[in-house]
Short mmCIF file of C-alpha atoms and ligand atoms in Angstrom, two decimals:
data_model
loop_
_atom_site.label_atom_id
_atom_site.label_comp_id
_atom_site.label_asym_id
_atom_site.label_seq_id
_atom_site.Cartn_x
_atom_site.Cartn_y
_atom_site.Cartn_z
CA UNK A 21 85.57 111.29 32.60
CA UNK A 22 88.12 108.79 33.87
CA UNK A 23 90.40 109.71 36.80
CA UNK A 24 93.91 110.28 36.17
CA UNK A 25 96.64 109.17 37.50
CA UNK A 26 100.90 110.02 37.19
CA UNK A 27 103.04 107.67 38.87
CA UNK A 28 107.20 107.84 38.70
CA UNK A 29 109.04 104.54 38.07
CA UNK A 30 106.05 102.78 36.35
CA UNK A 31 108.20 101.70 33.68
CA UNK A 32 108.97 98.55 35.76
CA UNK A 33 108.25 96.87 39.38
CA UNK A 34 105.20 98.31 41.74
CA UNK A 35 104.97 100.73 39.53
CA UNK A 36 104.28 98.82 36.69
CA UNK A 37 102.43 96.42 38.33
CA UNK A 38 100.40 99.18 40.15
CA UNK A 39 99.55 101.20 36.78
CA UNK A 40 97.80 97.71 35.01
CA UNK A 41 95.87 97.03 37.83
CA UNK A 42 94.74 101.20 38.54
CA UNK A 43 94.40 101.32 34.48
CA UNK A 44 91.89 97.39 35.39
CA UNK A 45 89.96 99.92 37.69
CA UNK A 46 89.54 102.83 35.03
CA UNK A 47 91.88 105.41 35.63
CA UNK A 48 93.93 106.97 32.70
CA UNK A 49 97.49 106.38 32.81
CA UNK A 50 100.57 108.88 32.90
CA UNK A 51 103.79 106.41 33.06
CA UNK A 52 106.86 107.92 33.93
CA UNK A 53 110.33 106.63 33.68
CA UNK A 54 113.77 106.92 32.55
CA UNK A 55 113.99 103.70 30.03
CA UNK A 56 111.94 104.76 26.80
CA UNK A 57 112.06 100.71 25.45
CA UNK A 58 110.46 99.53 28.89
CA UNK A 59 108.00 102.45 28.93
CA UNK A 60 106.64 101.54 25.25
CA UNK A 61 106.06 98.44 26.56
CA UNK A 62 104.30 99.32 29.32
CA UNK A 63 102.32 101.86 27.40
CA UNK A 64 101.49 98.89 24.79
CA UNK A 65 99.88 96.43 27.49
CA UNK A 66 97.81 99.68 28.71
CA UNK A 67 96.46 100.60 25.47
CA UNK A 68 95.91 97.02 24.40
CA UNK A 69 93.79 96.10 27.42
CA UNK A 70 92.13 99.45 28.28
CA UNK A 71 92.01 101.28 25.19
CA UNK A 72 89.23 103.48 26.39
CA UNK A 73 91.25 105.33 28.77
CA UNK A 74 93.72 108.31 27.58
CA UNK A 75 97.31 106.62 28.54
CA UNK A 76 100.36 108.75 27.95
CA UNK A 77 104.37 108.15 28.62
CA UNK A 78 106.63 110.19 29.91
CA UNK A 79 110.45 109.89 29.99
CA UNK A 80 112.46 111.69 32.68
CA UNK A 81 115.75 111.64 34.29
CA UNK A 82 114.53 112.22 37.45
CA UNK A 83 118.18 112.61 39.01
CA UNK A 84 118.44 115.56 37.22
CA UNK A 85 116.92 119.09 38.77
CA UNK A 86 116.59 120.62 35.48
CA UNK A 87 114.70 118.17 33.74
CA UNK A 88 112.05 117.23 36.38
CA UNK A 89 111.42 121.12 36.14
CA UNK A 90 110.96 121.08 32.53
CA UNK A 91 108.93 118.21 32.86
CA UNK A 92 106.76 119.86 35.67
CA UNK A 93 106.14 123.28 34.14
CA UNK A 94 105.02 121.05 31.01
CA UNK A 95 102.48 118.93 32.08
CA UNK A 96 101.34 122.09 34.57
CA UNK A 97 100.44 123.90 31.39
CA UNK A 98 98.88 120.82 29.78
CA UNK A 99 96.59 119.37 32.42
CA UNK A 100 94.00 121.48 34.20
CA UNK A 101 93.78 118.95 36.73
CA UNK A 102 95.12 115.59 38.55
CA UNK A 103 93.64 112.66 40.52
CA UNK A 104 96.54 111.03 41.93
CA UNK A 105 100.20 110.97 42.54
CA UNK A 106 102.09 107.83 43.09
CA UNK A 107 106.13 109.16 44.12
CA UNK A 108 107.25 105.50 43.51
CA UNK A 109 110.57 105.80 41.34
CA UNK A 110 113.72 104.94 43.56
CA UNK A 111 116.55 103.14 43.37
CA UNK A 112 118.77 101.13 45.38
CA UNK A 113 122.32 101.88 44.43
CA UNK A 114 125.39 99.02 44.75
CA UNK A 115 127.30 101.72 46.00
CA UNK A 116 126.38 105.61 46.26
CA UNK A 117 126.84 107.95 43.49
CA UNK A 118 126.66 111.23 42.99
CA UNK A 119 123.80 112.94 40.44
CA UNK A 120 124.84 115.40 37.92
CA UNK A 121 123.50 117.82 40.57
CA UNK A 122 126.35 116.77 43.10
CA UNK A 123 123.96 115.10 45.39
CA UNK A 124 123.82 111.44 46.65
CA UNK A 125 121.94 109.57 43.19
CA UNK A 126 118.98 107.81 45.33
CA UNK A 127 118.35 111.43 47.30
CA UNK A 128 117.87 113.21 44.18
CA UNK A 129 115.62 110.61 42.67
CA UNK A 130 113.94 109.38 46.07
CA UNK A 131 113.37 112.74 47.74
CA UNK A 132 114.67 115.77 45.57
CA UNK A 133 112.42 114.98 42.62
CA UNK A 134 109.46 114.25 45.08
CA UNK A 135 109.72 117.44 46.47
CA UNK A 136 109.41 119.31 43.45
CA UNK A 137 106.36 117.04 42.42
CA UNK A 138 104.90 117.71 45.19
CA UNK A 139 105.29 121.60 45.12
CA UNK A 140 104.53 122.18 41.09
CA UNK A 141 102.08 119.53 40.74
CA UNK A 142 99.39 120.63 43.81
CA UNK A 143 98.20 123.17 42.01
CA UNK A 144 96.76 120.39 39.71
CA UNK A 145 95.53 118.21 42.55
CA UNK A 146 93.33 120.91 44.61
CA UNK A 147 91.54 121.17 41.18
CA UNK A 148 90.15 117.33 41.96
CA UNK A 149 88.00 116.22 44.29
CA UNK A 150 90.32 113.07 45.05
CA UNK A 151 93.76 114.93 45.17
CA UNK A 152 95.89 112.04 46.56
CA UNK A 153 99.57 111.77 46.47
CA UNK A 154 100.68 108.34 47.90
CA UNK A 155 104.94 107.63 48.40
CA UNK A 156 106.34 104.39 47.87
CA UNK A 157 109.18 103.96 50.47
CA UNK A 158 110.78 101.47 52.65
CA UNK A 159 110.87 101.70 56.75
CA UNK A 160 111.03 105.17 58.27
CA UNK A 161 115.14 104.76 60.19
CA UNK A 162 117.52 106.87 61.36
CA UNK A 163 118.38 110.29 59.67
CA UNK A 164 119.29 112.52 57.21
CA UNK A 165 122.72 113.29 56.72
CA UNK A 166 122.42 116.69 55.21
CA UNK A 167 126.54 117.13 55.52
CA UNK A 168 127.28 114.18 53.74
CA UNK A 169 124.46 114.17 50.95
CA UNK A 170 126.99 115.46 48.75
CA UNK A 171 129.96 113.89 49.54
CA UNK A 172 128.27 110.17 51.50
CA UNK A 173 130.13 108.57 53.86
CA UNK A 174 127.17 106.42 54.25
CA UNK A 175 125.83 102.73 53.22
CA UNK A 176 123.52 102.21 50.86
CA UNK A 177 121.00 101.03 52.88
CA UNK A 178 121.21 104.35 55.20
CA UNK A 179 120.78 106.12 51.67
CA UNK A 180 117.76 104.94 50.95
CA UNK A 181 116.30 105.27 54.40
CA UNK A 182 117.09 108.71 54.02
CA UNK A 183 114.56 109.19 51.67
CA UNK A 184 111.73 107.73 53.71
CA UNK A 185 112.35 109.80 56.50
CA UNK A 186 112.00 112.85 53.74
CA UNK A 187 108.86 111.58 52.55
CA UNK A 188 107.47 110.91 55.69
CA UNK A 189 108.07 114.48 57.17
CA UNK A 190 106.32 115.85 53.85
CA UNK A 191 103.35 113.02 54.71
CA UNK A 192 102.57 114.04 57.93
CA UNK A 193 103.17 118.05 57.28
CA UNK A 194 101.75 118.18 53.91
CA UNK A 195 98.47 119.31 54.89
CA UNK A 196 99.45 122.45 57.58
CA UNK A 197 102.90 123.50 54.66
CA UNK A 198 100.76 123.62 51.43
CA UNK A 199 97.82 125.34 53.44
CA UNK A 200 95.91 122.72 50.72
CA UNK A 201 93.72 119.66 51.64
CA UNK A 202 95.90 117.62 48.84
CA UNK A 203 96.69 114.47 51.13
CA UNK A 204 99.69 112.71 51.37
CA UNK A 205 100.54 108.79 52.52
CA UNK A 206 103.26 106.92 53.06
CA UNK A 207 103.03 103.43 51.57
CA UNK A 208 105.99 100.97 52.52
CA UNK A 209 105.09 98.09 50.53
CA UNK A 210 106.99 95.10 51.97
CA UNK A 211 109.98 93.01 50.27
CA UNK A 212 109.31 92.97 46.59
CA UNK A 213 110.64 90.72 44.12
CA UNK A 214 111.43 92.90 41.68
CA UNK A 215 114.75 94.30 40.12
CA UNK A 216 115.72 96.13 42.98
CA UNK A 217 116.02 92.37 45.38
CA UNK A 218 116.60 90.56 42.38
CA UNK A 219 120.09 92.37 41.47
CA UNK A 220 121.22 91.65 45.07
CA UNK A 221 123.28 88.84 46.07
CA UNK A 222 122.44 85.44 46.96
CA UNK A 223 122.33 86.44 50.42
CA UNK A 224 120.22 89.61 50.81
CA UNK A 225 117.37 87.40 48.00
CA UNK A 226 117.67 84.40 50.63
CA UNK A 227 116.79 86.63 53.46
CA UNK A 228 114.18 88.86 51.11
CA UNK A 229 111.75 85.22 50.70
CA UNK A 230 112.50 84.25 54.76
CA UNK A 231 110.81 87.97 55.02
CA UNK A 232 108.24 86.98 53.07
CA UNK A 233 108.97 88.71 49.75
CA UNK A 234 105.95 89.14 47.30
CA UNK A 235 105.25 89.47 43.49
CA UNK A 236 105.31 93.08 41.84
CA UNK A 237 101.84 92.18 40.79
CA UNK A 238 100.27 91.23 44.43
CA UNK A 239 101.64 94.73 45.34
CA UNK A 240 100.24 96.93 42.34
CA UNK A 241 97.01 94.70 43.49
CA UNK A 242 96.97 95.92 46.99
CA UNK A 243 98.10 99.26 46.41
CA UNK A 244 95.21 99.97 43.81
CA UNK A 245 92.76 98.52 45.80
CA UNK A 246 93.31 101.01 48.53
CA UNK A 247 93.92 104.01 46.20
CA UNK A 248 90.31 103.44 45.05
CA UNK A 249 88.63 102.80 47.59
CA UNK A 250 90.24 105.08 50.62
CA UNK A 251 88.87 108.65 50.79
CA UNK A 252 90.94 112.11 50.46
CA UNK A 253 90.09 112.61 54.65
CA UNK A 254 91.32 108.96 55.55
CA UNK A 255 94.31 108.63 53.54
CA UNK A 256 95.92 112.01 54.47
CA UNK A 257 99.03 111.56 56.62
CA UNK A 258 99.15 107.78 56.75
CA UNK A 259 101.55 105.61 57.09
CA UNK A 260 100.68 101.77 55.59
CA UNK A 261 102.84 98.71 56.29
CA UNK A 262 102.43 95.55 53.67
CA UNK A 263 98.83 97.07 53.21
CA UNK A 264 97.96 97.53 57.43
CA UNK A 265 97.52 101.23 59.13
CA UNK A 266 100.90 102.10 60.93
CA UNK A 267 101.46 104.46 64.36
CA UNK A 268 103.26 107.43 63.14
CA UNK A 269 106.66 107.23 64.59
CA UNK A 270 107.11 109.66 67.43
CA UNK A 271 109.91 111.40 65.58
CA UNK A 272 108.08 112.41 62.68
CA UNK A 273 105.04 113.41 65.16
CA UNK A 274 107.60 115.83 67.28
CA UNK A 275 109.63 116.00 64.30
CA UNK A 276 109.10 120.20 64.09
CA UNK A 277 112.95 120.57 64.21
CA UNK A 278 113.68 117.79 61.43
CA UNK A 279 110.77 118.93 58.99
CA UNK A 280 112.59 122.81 59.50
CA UNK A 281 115.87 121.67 58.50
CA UNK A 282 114.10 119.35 55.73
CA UNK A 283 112.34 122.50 54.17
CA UNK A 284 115.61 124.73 54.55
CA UNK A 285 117.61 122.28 52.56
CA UNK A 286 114.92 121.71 50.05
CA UNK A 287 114.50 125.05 49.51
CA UNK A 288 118.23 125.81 49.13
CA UNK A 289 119.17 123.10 46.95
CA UNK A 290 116.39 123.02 44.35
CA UNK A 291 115.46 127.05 44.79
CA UNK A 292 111.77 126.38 44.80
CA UNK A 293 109.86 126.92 47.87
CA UNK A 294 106.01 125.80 48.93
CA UNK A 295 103.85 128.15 46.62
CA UNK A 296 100.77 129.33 48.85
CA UNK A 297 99.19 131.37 45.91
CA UNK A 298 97.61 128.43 44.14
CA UNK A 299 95.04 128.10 46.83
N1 NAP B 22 111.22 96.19 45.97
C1 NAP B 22 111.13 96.31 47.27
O1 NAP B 22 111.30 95.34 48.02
C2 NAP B 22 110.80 97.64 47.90
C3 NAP B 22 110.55 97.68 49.28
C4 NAP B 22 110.23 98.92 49.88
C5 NAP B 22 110.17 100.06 49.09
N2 NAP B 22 110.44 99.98 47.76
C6 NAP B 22 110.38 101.23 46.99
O2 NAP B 22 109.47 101.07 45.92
C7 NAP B 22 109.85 101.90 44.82
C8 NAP B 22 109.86 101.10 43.54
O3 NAP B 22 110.82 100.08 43.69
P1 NAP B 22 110.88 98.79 42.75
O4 NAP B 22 111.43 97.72 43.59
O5 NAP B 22 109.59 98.61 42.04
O6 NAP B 22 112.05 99.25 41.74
P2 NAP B 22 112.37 98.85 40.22
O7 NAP B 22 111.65 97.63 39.80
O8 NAP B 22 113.85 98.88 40.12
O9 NAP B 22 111.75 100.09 39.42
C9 NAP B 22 112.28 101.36 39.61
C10 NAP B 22 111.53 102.33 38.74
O10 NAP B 22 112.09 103.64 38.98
C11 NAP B 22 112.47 104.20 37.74
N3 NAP B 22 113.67 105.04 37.87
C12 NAP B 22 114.85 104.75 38.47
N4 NAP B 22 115.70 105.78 38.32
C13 NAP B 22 115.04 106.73 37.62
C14 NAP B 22 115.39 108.02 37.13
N5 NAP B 22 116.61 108.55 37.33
N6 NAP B 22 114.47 108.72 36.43
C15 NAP B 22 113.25 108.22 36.19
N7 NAP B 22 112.86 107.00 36.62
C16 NAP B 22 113.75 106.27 37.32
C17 NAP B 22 112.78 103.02 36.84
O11 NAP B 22 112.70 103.48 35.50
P3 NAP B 22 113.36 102.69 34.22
O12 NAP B 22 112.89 101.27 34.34
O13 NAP B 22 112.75 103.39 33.08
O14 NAP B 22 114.83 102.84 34.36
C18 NAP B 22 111.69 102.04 37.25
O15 NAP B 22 110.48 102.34 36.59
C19 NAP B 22 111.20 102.51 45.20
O16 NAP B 22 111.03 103.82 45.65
C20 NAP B 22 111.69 101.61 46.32
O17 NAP B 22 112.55 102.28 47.21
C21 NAP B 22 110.75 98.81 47.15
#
C-alpha cells in the first residue's frame, strides 16, 4: 500500500510543489485548500502523472473553526490511518484582518487550524509506523500577543511570526502533551518565490533574491527528500533551516511558561483540548 500523505495549502506554492514531488516518490495525495479551480488543477497533474496512487482534494476554509472541525471529524471517520502531515497553509496578510472567528486571519489559519489538526488527526497517525507531522513556518521571533490577537495592534510581519513561535512550542512539546510518539518538525523553508513574495512590492522582492530566494519547486524537492528519507526518532522535535538541522532556540527549550499559556488559549478559544484516550 502507498503511504499517505495530507498537506494544507497544496493548492499552490511549497505545497504544491511539495505534493508532485512526494506523489514522484509514491505517496497518495490528500490536497487541501481553499480555491476549488487551483485544487482541480493540482489534482489533474497528480492523477495524470501518478495515476496509481489514490489522490483526493479537499476544500477548506481553514480560517474558519467550524469548518476545519467538520472537516476533521470527516476524514477521522474515513481513514483508519495517516502517514504524514504537512501544516503548510499560511498566509501573509497586506494588512491584518480579523477571521469570522474574531481572531487575527493568519493566527487562525497559521496556528488555530494547526492545532486542531494536530489534536483530531493523531489518532490517525499513531496507527502508522511513520506518523510524521512536519510545519511549514518562517523564523521562530518574538511573541505572541495573546491580548491583541483579536483586536492587533501589530505588523504583519509580527503576525506571522506569531505563528511560528506556536508551532514551534507544539514541535518541541508534542511528544511529552500527546503522551504519543507522533513526531513533530519545524521546517522554515527559506525565501520562496511564490505568491506570498511575489504580491509584495518592488522592494521586499528586491531584497527576497539578495536573500537568495528559491523556486517553489527546489523547495517541494528538498522538503520531500527529507520527508522520505528521515526516520519517525530523528525528525521528532526538529527545527530545519533552508534544509540544515537548527539549535532549538533557548526560549522554546525553557519555554514551560509560554507552551502553558499557548495550551490555555488554545484550549479556550477552540474548546478542544489534547485527547489522551486515543493512545
Ligand atoms: N514563501 C516564502 O518565502 C515562505 C517563507 C517561509 C515560510 N513560508 C510559509 O510556507 C507556507 C506556504 O507559503 P507559500 O509561500 O507557499 O504560500 P502560497 O503560495 O500563497 O500558498 C498558500 C496556500 O495556503 C492556502 N490557504 C491560504 N488561506 C487558506 C484558507 N483560509 N483555507 C485553506 N487554505 C488556505 C492557499 O490555498 P488557495 O490557493 O486554495 O487559496 C495555498 O494553497 C506558509 O505557511 C508560509 O508562512 C513561506
Amino acid at each position: 500500500m502507498s503511504k499517505s500523505v495530507l498537506i494544507t495549502g497544496s493548492t499552490d506554492g511549497i505545497g504544491k510543489a511539495t505534493a508532485i514531488e512526494l506523489a514522484k516518490k509514491g505517496y497518495s495525495i490528500h490536497v487541501l485548500g481553499l480555491n476549488k479551480e487551483r485544487g482541480e488543477h493540482v489534482l489533474k497533474i497528480l492523477k495524470q502523472h501518478y495515476p496509481k496512487r489514490k489522490h483526493e482534494l479537499f476544500c477548506v476554509d481553514l480560517s474558519k473553526m467550524k469548518e476545519v472541525n467538520l472537516f476533521l471529524d470527516a476524514y477521522i471517520q474515513r481513514f483508519k490511518s495517516l502517514d504524514v502531515l504537512i501544516l503548510n497553509a499560511g498566509i501573509f496578510p497586506k494588512k491584518t484582518t480579523l477571521s469570522d472567528d474574531g481572531i487575527d486571519m493568519s493566527f487562525s489559519v497559521g496556528y488555530i487550524s494547526r492545532y486542531l489538526f494536530s489534536i483530531k488527526l493523531n489518532k490517525l497517525l499513531v496507527q502508522s509506523p511513520i506518523g510524521e507531522v512536519v510545519h511549514i513556518n518562517g523564523s521562530v521571533i518574538g511573541e505572541i500577543k495573546y491580548s491583541q490577537l483579536q483586536a492587533p495592534k501589530y505588523n504583519t510581519m509580527t503576525s506571522v511570526w506569531q505563528n511560528s513561535v506556536g508551532s514551534a512550542l507544539l514541535v518541541h512539546n508534542w511528544n511529552q502533551i500527546s503522551n504519543s510518539n507522533v513526531s513533530h518538525m519545524h521546517w522554515n523553508p527559506g525565501v520562496v518565490n511564490t505568491q506570498t513574495v511575489k504580491s509584495q512590492g518592488a522592494i521586499v522582492r528586491y531584497l527576497s533574491k539578495l536573500m537568495g530566494m528559491i523556486e517553489p519547486e527546489q523547495a517541494g524537492q528538498m522538503l520531500a527528500s527529507h520527508i522520505d528519507s528521515v526516520s519517525q526518532q530523528e525528525m521528532a522535535s526538529k527545527f530545519y533551516s533552508k534544509g540544515k538541522l537548527q539549535k532549538t532556540k533557548s526560549k522554546i527549550l525553557k519555554g514551560q511558561d509560554l507552551l502553558k499559556e499557548l495550551l490555555e488559549f488554545s484550549k479556550s478559544f477552540t474548546q478542544t483540548d489534547i485527547d489522551l484516550s486515543n493512545h
